Amino acid sequence: MDTAAETTMETTMEATLEAAAEPRWLNSDERDTWLGLVGVLMRLPSALDAQLRCDAGLSHFEYMVLAGLSEAPERTLRMSELAGFTESGLPRLSQVVGRLEKRGWVLRSPNPSDGRITLATLTDDGWKKIVESAPGHVQAVRSLVFDPLTKAQSRQLGEIGHRILRAIDHQERCPGNTG
C-alpha cells in the first residue's frame, strides 16, 4: 500500500473514532422535551408527597408501601417483593416499614415455610389508613397528571412511560450497552 493510501486510511479511521467518541447531543426539540420531563420527575413526587403529608400524615413512599401491601394477596408480601414494588432498596424499605410498624399499620414476621424470608403484612389499622388516604391521593394524581391531558395524551403518556421503563430495564440488564 502506498503512503497516500495509508494516510487516507489513517485519516478516515481517526475521523471515525472521533465521531464515535462524540456524544449524540440533543437537538432543540429534544432538549425542550427532556427539560419538561425532568421538571415532571423533580416536581411531581414533591407535590404528591406534600398532599399526602398534609392530608394523611404520610410520605408518598409510606403510602406506596401501604398501597403495595393493600393490593397483595392476604395483604402480605415478602420484603424483597415490596422493595421491587416501591423501587427501593431493602435498607430504606426496612426503615420505613419499622416506622409503619410503630404506628400499628404493618407487621413484620418470618415466613413460616422459610425463616430466612421476612414478610410484611398490612394490619387492619393499616388497611383503614390506606382506605382513608386513597381518595385524596387519587384526586391529586388526577388533577396533576390526568386532568391536564386529553384521553389520547393520557394513553400516549402510558405508552411512553412503558417504553422508557423497558429501555431502563434493558439498560440495567446490559450495562454499557447503548443499542
PDB file of C-alpha atoms in Angstrom, residues 37 154-173 179:
ATOM      1  CA  LEU A  37     -39.713  15.524  31.605  1.00  0.00           C
ATOM      2  CA  SER A 154     -53.104  10.033  28.602  1.00  0.00           C
ATOM      3  CA  ARG A 155     -52.834   6.831  26.539  1.00  0.00           C
ATOM      4  CA  GLN A 156     -49.681   8.185  24.879  1.00  0.00           C
ATOM      5  CA  LEU A 157     -48.192   9.018  28.265  1.00  0.00           C
ATOM      6  CA  GLY A 158     -48.808   5.437  29.393  1.00  0.00           C
ATOM      7  CA  GLU A 159     -47.216   4.045  26.237  1.00  0.00           C
ATOM      8  CA  ILE A 160     -44.275   6.427  26.545  1.00  0.00           C
ATOM      9  CA  GLY A 161     -43.765   5.553  30.207  1.00  0.00           C
ATOM     10  CA  HIS A 162     -43.756   1.821  29.449  1.00  0.00           C
ATOM     11  CA  ARG A 163     -41.294   2.269  26.575  1.00  0.00           C
ATOM     12  CA  ILE A 164     -38.918   4.265  28.774  1.00  0.00           C
ATOM     13  CA  LEU A 165     -39.209   1.687  31.565  1.00  0.00           C
ATOM     14  CA  ARG A 166     -38.379  -1.123  29.111  1.00  0.00           C
ATOM     15  CA  ALA A 167     -35.303   0.831  27.974  1.00  0.00           C
ATOM     16  CA  ILE A 168     -34.254   1.357  31.599  1.00  0.00           C
ATOM     17  CA  ASP A 169     -34.817  -2.320  32.434  1.00  0.00           C
ATOM     18  CA  HIS A 170     -32.837  -3.359  29.360  1.00  0.00           C
ATOM     19  CA  GLN A 171     -30.008  -0.973  30.250  1.00  0.00           C
ATOM     20  CA  GLU A 172     -29.867  -2.344  33.812  1.00  0.00           C
ATOM     21  CA  ARG A 173     -29.540  -5.903  32.478  1.00  0.00           C
ATOM     22  CA  GLY A 179     -28.136  -0.320  21.481  1.00  0.00           C
TER      23      GLY A 179
END
